[in-house]
Short mmCIF file of C-alpha atoms in Angstrom, two decimals:
data_model
loop_
_atom_site.label_atom_id
_atom_site.label_comp_id
_atom_site.label_asym_id
_atom_site.label_seq_id
_atom_site.Cartn_x
_atom_site.Cartn_y
_atom_site.Cartn_z
CA MET A 1 0.00 0.00 0.00
CA ASP A 2 1.77 3.13 -1.20
CA LYS A 3 -0.86 5.72 -0.48
CA LYS A 4 -0.42 8.02 2.47
CA VAL A 5 -3.36 7.62 4.82
CA LYS A 6 -4.12 9.97 7.67
CA ILE A 7 -7.13 9.79 9.95
CA TYR A 8 -8.32 12.67 12.12
CA SER A 9 -10.24 11.27 15.05
CA THR A 10 -11.29 11.59 18.68
CA PRO A 11 -10.79 8.70 21.10
CA THR A 12 -14.51 8.48 21.87
CA CYS A 13 -16.19 8.56 18.48
CA PRO A 14 -17.61 5.17 17.46
CA PHE A 15 -17.17 5.72 13.73
CA CYS A 16 -13.51 6.71 14.26
CA ILE A 17 -12.94 3.43 16.06
CA ARG A 18 -14.71 1.54 13.27
CA ALA A 19 -12.76 3.33 10.54
CA LYS A 20 -9.44 2.60 12.24
CA GLN A 21 -10.40 -1.03 12.78
CA TYR A 22 -11.34 -1.30 9.10
CA LEU A 23 -7.93 0.03 8.06
CA LYS A 24 -6.16 -2.33 10.49
CA ASP A 25 -8.18 -5.32 9.28
CA ASN A 26 -7.02 -4.53 5.75
CA ASN A 27 -3.38 -4.04 6.78
CA VAL A 28 -3.39 -0.38 5.81
CA VAL A 29 -0.65 1.68 7.44
CA PHE A 30 -2.06 4.98 8.61
CA GLU A 31 -1.28 7.98 10.77
CA ASP A 32 -3.82 8.57 13.52
CA VAL A 33 -4.25 12.22 14.49
CA ASP A 34 -6.16 12.75 17.73
CA VAL A 35 -7.82 16.14 17.36
CA SER A 36 -9.18 16.27 20.91
CA GLY A 37 -7.15 18.78 22.83
CA ASN A 38 -4.89 19.41 19.82
CA GLN A 39 -6.13 22.72 18.47
CA GLN A 40 -3.68 22.83 15.59
CA ALA A 41 -4.63 19.39 14.32
CA ALA A 42 -8.31 20.22 14.75
CA GLU A 43 -7.92 23.38 12.66
CA GLU A 44 -6.01 21.46 10.01
CA MET A 45 -8.88 18.97 9.82
CA VAL A 46 -11.51 21.70 9.62
CA SER A 47 -9.69 23.58 6.88
CA LYS A 48 -9.13 20.41 4.84
CA SER A 49 -12.69 19.11 5.13
CA GLY A 50 -14.68 22.32 5.57
CA GLN A 51 -16.58 20.79 8.48
CA MET A 52 -16.11 19.72 12.08
CA GLY A 53 -17.33 16.11 12.25
CA VAL A 54 -14.97 13.23 12.88
CA PRO A 55 -13.59 11.02 11.49
CA VAL A 56 -11.93 12.65 8.49
CA LEU A 57 -9.64 10.60 6.30
CA ASP A 58 -6.97 12.04 4.09
CA ILE A 59 -5.91 9.49 1.48
CA ASP A 60 -3.19 11.06 -0.67
CA GLY A 61 -4.95 14.41 -0.49
CA GLU A 62 -8.44 13.01 -1.12
CA ILE A 63 -10.66 13.97 1.80
CA ILE A 64 -13.34 11.62 3.09
CA VAL A 65 -15.73 12.79 5.78
CA GLY A 66 -17.14 10.04 7.99
CA PHE A 67 -16.62 6.30 7.81
CA ASP A 68 -17.50 5.94 4.13
CA LYS A 69 -16.37 2.36 3.64
CA ASP A 70 -17.10 2.29 -0.08
CA ARG A 71 -15.03 5.36 -0.87
CA ILE A 72 -12.21 4.26 1.42
CA SER A 73 -12.00 0.83 -0.19
CA GLN A 74 -12.25 2.38 -3.64
CA LEU A 75 -9.42 4.84 -3.03
CA LEU A 76 -7.22 2.20 -1.45
CA GLY A 77 -8.12 -0.51 -3.96
CA LEU A 78 -9.27 -2.90 -1.22
CA MET B 1 -31.42 -17.83 -2.05
CA LYS B 2 -29.94 -18.74 1.32
CA MET B 3 -32.47 -19.31 4.09
CA TYR B 4 -31.43 -18.05 7.50
CA ASP B 5 -32.92 -19.15 10.80
CA LEU B 6 -32.78 -15.62 12.12
CA ILE B 7 -32.01 -12.15 10.81
CA ILE B 8 -31.25 -9.54 13.43
CA ILE B 9 -31.69 -5.93 12.36
CA GLY B 10 -29.56 -3.58 14.41
CA ALA B 11 -26.46 -4.19 16.53
CA GLY B 12 -26.93 -2.12 19.64
CA PRO B 13 -27.21 -3.68 23.11
CA ALA B 14 -30.45 -5.51 22.17
CA GLY B 15 -29.24 -6.81 18.79
CA ILE B 16 -25.81 -7.82 20.03
CA THR B 17 -27.23 -9.68 23.04
CA ALA B 18 -29.77 -11.39 20.78
CA SER B 19 -26.88 -12.36 18.45
CA VAL B 20 -24.89 -13.86 21.32
CA TYR B 21 -27.87 -15.94 22.45
CA ALA B 22 -28.77 -17.02 18.92
CA ALA B 23 -25.17 -17.91 18.06
CA ARG B 24 -24.92 -20.02 21.20
CA LYS B 25 -28.10 -21.83 20.14
CA GLY B 26 -26.43 -22.67 16.83
CA MET B 27 -28.90 -20.72 14.71
CA ARG B 28 -27.98 -19.76 11.11
CA LEU B 29 -27.72 -16.09 11.75
CA LEU B 30 -27.38 -12.86 9.80
CA VAL B 31 -26.89 -9.52 11.51
CA ILE B 32 -27.57 -6.37 9.48
CA SER B 33 -26.71 -3.02 11.02
CA ARG B 34 -25.77 0.52 10.15
CA ASP B 35 -23.33 0.56 13.07
CA ILE B 36 -22.13 -1.46 16.05
CA GLY B 37 -23.02 -0.52 19.60
CA GLY B 38 -25.97 1.70 18.78
CA GLN B 39 -26.76 4.47 21.19
CA ALA B 40 -24.54 2.86 23.85
CA ALA B 41 -21.53 3.79 21.73
CA TRP B 42 -22.63 7.42 21.81
CA SER B 43 -23.24 7.60 25.54
CA GLY B 44 -20.92 9.32 27.95
CA ASP B 45 -20.54 7.74 31.37
CA VAL B 46 -22.44 4.57 32.16
CA GLU B 47 -22.78 3.89 35.87
CA ASN B 48 -25.78 1.55 35.97
CA TYR B 49 -24.79 -1.47 33.90
CA THR B 50 -24.42 -4.24 36.47
CA GLY B 51 -20.87 -5.50 36.80
CA TYR B 52 -19.36 -2.18 35.81
CA GLN B 53 -19.54 0.46 38.49
CA PHE B 54 -18.21 2.89 35.92
CA ILE B 55 -17.57 2.46 32.22
CA SER B 56 -17.75 4.86 29.30
CA GLY B 57 -20.31 4.24 26.55
CA PRO B 58 -17.68 3.59 23.84
CA GLU B 59 -15.83 1.15 26.13
CA LEU B 60 -19.01 -0.76 26.96
CA ALA B 61 -19.91 -0.87 23.25
CA ALA B 62 -16.41 -2.22 22.50
CA LYS B 63 -16.96 -4.97 25.11
CA PHE B 64 -20.28 -5.84 23.45
CA GLU B 65 -18.61 -5.99 20.05
CA GLU B 66 -15.78 -8.15 21.35
CA HIS B 67 -18.40 -10.57 22.68
CA LEU B 68 -20.25 -10.53 19.34
CA ARG B 69 -17.10 -11.22 17.32
CA ARG B 70 -16.29 -14.32 19.39
CA PHE B 71 -18.84 -16.09 17.23
CA GLN B 72 -18.65 -16.97 13.57
CA LEU B 73 -21.64 -15.10 12.25
CA GLU B 74 -22.50 -13.19 9.14
CA LEU B 75 -22.45 -9.47 9.74
CA ARG B 76 -23.50 -6.92 7.14
CA GLU B 77 -22.33 -3.63 8.54
CA GLY B 78 -23.32 -0.36 6.91
CA GLU B 79 -26.38 -1.78 5.16
CA THR B 80 -29.69 -0.02 5.68
CA VAL B 81 -32.86 -2.07 5.92
CA ILE B 82 -35.66 -0.55 3.87
CA ASP B 83 -38.40 -3.16 4.26
CA ILE B 84 -39.38 -6.22 6.24
CA SER B 85 -42.39 -8.34 5.35
CA LYS B 86 -43.82 -11.82 5.48
CA ASP B 87 -44.04 -13.95 2.35
CA GLY B 88 -46.02 -17.00 3.43
CA GLU B 89 -44.08 -18.51 6.30
CA GLN B 90 -40.87 -16.68 5.42
CA VAL B 91 -39.58 -13.31 6.49
CA VAL B 92 -38.19 -11.18 3.68
CA VAL B 93 -35.76 -8.39 4.53
CA ARG B 94 -34.87 -5.87 1.87
CA THR B 95 -31.85 -3.59 2.30
CA SER B 96 -30.43 -0.82 0.15
CA GLU B 97 -28.26 -3.47 -1.50
CA ASN B 98 -29.74 -6.93 -1.08
CA LEU B 99 -32.71 -9.15 -0.41
CA TYR B 100 -32.58 -11.76 2.36
CA GLN B 101 -34.84 -14.61 3.45
CA SER B 102 -35.22 -16.01 6.91
CA LYS B 103 -37.50 -18.08 9.08
CA THR B 104 -37.53 -15.49 11.85
CA ALA B 105 -36.31 -11.94 12.46
CA ILE B 106 -35.64 -9.63 15.37
CA ILE B 107 -36.02 -5.90 14.89
CA SER B 108 -33.62 -4.19 17.27
CA SER B 109 -32.92 -1.08 15.26
CA GLY B 110 -33.10 1.33 18.18
CA LYS B 111 -33.71 5.02 18.03
CA SER B 112 -32.11 8.04 16.33
CA SER B 113 -31.75 11.66 17.34
CA ARG B 114 -34.74 13.90 16.85
CA GLU B 115 -34.02 17.02 14.82
CA LEU B 116 -34.81 20.60 15.84
CA ASN B 117 -36.44 21.59 12.55
CA VAL B 118 -35.31 25.19 12.69
CA PRO B 119 -33.61 27.32 10.01
CA GLY B 120 -29.87 26.69 9.89
CA GLU B 121 -29.96 23.19 11.35
CA LYS B 122 -29.30 21.35 8.07
CA GLU B 123 -26.79 23.92 6.78
CA PHE B 124 -24.66 23.80 9.91
CA LYS B 125 -24.79 20.07 10.56
CA ASN B 126 -21.18 19.02 11.22
CA LYS B 127 -20.24 22.68 10.92
CA GLY B 128 -20.63 23.26 14.60
CA LEU B 129 -24.00 21.58 14.98
CA THR B 130 -23.93 17.96 16.06
CA TYR B 131 -26.04 15.24 17.62
CA CYS B 132 -23.14 13.49 19.37
CA ALA B 133 -21.36 15.17 22.25
CA THR B 134 -19.27 12.05 22.85
CA CYS B 135 -17.92 12.10 19.30
CA ASP B 136 -17.50 15.75 18.50
CA GLY B 137 -17.28 17.33 21.97
CA PRO B 138 -13.47 17.28 22.11
CA LEU B 139 -13.33 19.63 19.09
CA PHE B 140 -14.85 22.42 21.15
CA LEU B 141 -12.04 22.83 23.63
CA GLY B 142 -12.18 26.29 25.21
CA LYS B 143 -15.20 27.37 23.14
CA LYS B 144 -18.70 28.52 23.99
CA VAL B 145 -21.30 25.90 23.20
CA ALA B 146 -25.02 25.28 23.65
CA VAL B 147 -26.79 22.05 24.51
CA ILE B 148 -30.40 21.94 23.35
CA GLY B 149 -32.68 19.87 25.56
CA GLY B 150 -33.43 19.24 29.21
CA GLY B 151 -33.59 15.46 29.69
CA ASN B 152 -30.97 12.87 30.51
CA SER B 153 -29.22 12.93 27.16
CA ALA B 154 -28.93 16.72 27.33
CA LEU B 155 -27.57 16.53 30.88
CA ASP B 156 -25.11 13.84 29.79
CA ALA B 157 -23.90 16.07 26.95
CA ALA B 158 -23.65 19.08 29.28
CA ILE B 159 -21.59 17.08 31.80
CA GLN B 160 -19.19 15.96 29.07
CA LEU B 161 -18.93 19.46 27.61
CA MET B 162 -18.44 21.38 30.84
CA ARG B 163 -15.09 19.61 31.16
CA ILE B 164 -14.04 20.71 27.66
CA ALA B 165 -15.78 23.93 26.64
CA ARG B 166 -15.27 27.39 28.08
CA HIS B 167 -18.97 27.83 28.72
CA VAL B 168 -22.03 25.63 28.25
CA TYR B 169 -25.51 27.07 27.75
CA VAL B 170 -28.31 24.59 28.28
CA ILE B 171 -31.41 25.58 26.32
CA ASN B 172 -34.41 23.81 27.79
CA ASN B 173 -37.94 24.41 26.54
CA SER B 174 -39.75 23.27 29.69
CA GLU B 175 -40.09 24.97 33.07
CA GLU B 176 -37.30 23.00 34.72
CA LEU B 177 -34.61 20.48 33.81
CA GLY B 178 -35.75 16.86 33.77
CA GLY B 179 -33.56 13.78 33.98
CA ASP B 180 -31.85 12.14 36.95
CA SER B 181 -31.36 14.30 40.03
CA LEU B 182 -27.69 13.29 40.34
CA MET B 183 -26.92 14.50 36.82
CA ARG B 184 -29.03 17.63 37.26
CA GLU B 185 -27.10 18.55 40.39
CA LYS B 186 -23.76 18.12 38.59
CA VAL B 187 -24.92 20.46 35.82
CA LEU B 188 -26.42 23.06 38.15
CA ALA B 189 -23.31 23.08 40.36
CA ALA B 190 -20.88 23.73 37.50
CA ALA B 191 -19.48 27.26 37.37
CA ASN B 192 -19.32 27.31 33.57
CA VAL B 193 -22.90 26.22 32.87
CA THR B 194 -25.90 28.53 32.37
CA VAL B 195 -29.35 27.01 32.12
CA TYR B 196 -32.10 28.77 30.14
CA ASN B 197 -35.43 27.24 31.09
CA HIS B 198 -38.63 27.80 29.14
CA THR B 199 -36.57 28.76 26.12
CA ARG B 200 -36.79 27.61 22.52
CA VAL B 201 -34.31 27.70 19.69
CA LYS B 202 -35.58 29.73 16.71
CA ALA B 203 -32.59 29.54 14.37
CA VAL B 204 -28.94 28.62 14.01
CA LEU B 205 -26.81 31.40 12.52
CA GLY B 206 -23.30 31.64 11.16
CA GLU B 207 -21.20 32.10 8.08
CA LYS B 208 -19.13 29.05 7.27
CA PHE B 209 -19.56 27.60 10.75
CA VAL B 210 -21.99 28.09 13.62
CA GLY B 211 -21.66 31.55 15.14
CA ALA B 212 -24.83 32.06 17.14
CA LEU B 213 -28.23 30.80 18.17
CA VAL B 214 -31.44 32.76 18.18
CA ILE B 215 -33.34 31.78 21.31
CA HIS B 216 -36.80 32.74 22.41
CA GLY B 217 -37.51 32.96 26.13
CA LYS B 218 -40.43 34.38 28.02
CA GLY B 219 -41.53 37.02 25.57
CA SER B 220 -38.05 38.01 24.48
CA GLU B 221 -35.77 36.98 21.66
CA GLU B 222 -32.04 36.89 22.14
CA LYS B 223 -28.93 36.12 20.12
CA LEU B 224 -26.47 33.87 21.89
CA GLY B 225 -22.91 33.69 20.55
CA VAL B 226 -21.80 30.05 20.42
CA GLU B 227 -19.49 28.02 18.19
CA GLY B 228 -21.00 24.65 18.99
CA VAL B 229 -24.61 23.42 19.14
CA PHE B 230 -25.38 19.99 20.56
CA VAL B 231 -28.91 18.84 19.83
CA GLU B 232 -30.22 16.47 22.52
CA ILE B 233 -34.00 16.74 22.30
CA GLY B 234 -34.90 13.10 22.37
CA LEU B 235 -35.17 10.26 19.97
CA ILE B 236 -37.40 8.72 17.34
CA PRO B 237 -37.73 4.97 16.79
CA ASN B 238 -36.07 3.52 13.68
CA SER B 239 -39.20 1.62 12.70
CA GLN B 240 -40.14 3.29 9.40
CA PHE B 241 -39.07 0.24 7.37
CA ALA B 242 -41.44 -2.02 9.33
CA GLY B 243 -44.54 -0.80 7.54
CA GLY B 244 -46.82 -3.78 8.12
CA ILE B 245 -46.12 -4.17 11.82
CA GLN B 246 -48.23 -2.66 14.58
CA LYS B 247 -46.77 0.36 16.37
CA ASN B 248 -47.90 2.71 19.09
CA GLU B 249 -48.69 6.38 18.57
CA ILE B 250 -45.03 7.40 18.67
CA GLY B 251 -43.90 4.76 16.20
CA GLU B 252 -42.53 2.23 18.65
CA ILE B 253 -43.12 -1.40 17.65
CA LYS B 254 -45.66 -3.08 19.90
CA VAL B 255 -44.39 -6.24 21.58
CA ASN B 256 -45.82 -8.61 24.17
CA SER B 257 -43.90 -10.15 27.05
CA LEU B 258 -42.39 -12.73 24.64
CA ASN B 259 -41.15 -9.95 22.32
CA GLU B 260 -43.62 -11.04 19.64
CA THR B 261 -44.80 -8.37 17.20
CA SER B 262 -48.07 -8.40 15.26
CA ALA B 263 -46.32 -10.49 12.55
CA PRO B 264 -45.69 -14.15 13.47
CA GLY B 265 -41.98 -14.98 13.41
CA ILE B 266 -40.96 -11.33 13.62
CA PHE B 267 -39.81 -10.27 17.07
CA ALA B 268 -38.56 -6.93 18.35
CA ALA B 269 -36.38 -5.80 21.23
CA GLY B 270 -34.86 -2.74 22.82
CA ASP B 271 -35.49 0.96 22.32
CA VAL B 272 -37.38 0.52 19.04
CA THR B 273 -40.18 -1.22 20.97
CA ASP B 274 -42.87 0.04 23.32
CA VAL B 275 -41.26 -1.71 26.29
CA ALA B 276 -41.21 0.47 29.40
CA GLN B 277 -37.90 2.21 30.17
CA LYS B 278 -35.11 2.70 27.69
CA GLN B 279 -31.90 1.58 29.33
CA ILE B 280 -28.83 -0.31 28.05
CA ILE B 281 -29.37 -3.15 30.49
CA ILE B 282 -33.05 -3.42 29.64
CA ALA B 283 -32.35 -3.45 25.89
CA ALA B 284 -29.78 -6.19 26.43
CA GLY B 285 -32.23 -8.28 28.47
CA GLU B 286 -34.98 -7.79 25.89
CA GLY B 287 -32.55 -8.91 23.16
CA ALA B 288 -31.90 -12.14 25.06
CA LYS B 289 -35.64 -12.75 25.46
CA ALA B 290 -36.30 -12.09 21.77
CA ALA B 291 -33.58 -14.54 20.68
CA LEU B 292 -34.99 -17.25 22.95
CA SER B 293 -38.50 -16.57 21.63
CA ALA B 294 -37.22 -16.82 18.04
CA PHE B 295 -35.52 -20.10 18.92
CA ASN B 296 -38.73 -21.48 20.42
CA TYR B 297 -40.67 -20.37 17.35
CA LEU B 298 -38.26 -22.33 15.13
CA VAL B 299 -38.61 -25.42 17.28
CA GLN B 300 -42.40 -25.22 17.38
CA HIS B 301 -43.01 -24.46 13.71
CA LYS B 302 -42.70 -26.87 10.82
CA PHE B 303 -41.23 -25.10 7.81
CA SER B 304 -41.73 -26.57 4.37
CA SER B 305 -38.30 -25.47 3.13
#
């Protein structure tokens, strides 16, 4: 898997946990950015996605809001 | 087409417990759910689930899921059920993607957040307006936020947010806050919480993100500057897809003490039903009962296929 995957999440959001589990189950290496209490990361997420809901995935610059399994698997070729 | 013994719709506390019971009975089982954990996964602190003096909602939901995944069962996550009906002795479940057949079914699809229905709500959804304090609360560190509602879920959101936000306004449309007295006391004692009783939300304002709320109190309208709005005004049952099944006046599926619905072979459990009290532990217990009833139905009925 060559694509750079970043996930903006909070520790308590169920769909963040599901999204991360989905990536792990498919052996996708990803960077997990906890936006709770990290203002800078939170702002980065908001400016990239234009909204404030978590999770947000950044797959090689493509932004996915929410745990959209179909788009994630499509972009990663899973 | 494959014939299942049991299809369980929804994987919250009721659906997961039903799955555990059904799997242990060796039933051919399919679980269809939009998510795992249901409302439990969105709850803050849980202090009344026996065996855990204190556990967070997401942690309890993770325990439920761990228990569910111990069993080899078919799980269709992310699929939305759009119809359930009887075709002779079979139950037919239609989702956005597929059609399934089963001998029995359990509807345990829970409840979803009720919307405010005011101008600005749709535009600012996820742009400062949210229905999940547990999920999105941490993004409002040091900000001014409003919680709309006055019951337990609103108090739960306020308690979570008063630890994160600079100030929490609770906008409650009745005379006084409802909910549990313990939670109410926590909210009322907090220095950074202001409660507006007898107050309604008229609109959500902002540019790109939420900037203010228009609230209407006793005869006066006021603009309240907030960056976050947490809507906690109750829930509606996810029973729309069950068109042919009897419901009560608020859309909850009617069940008897065996969790039977008006359609033979279709059972229901948890918050989607008219059972008294909506609690995690009650939903779980109802799920167990429904699975055992479905099992008994299978044993007692002769199926031609």
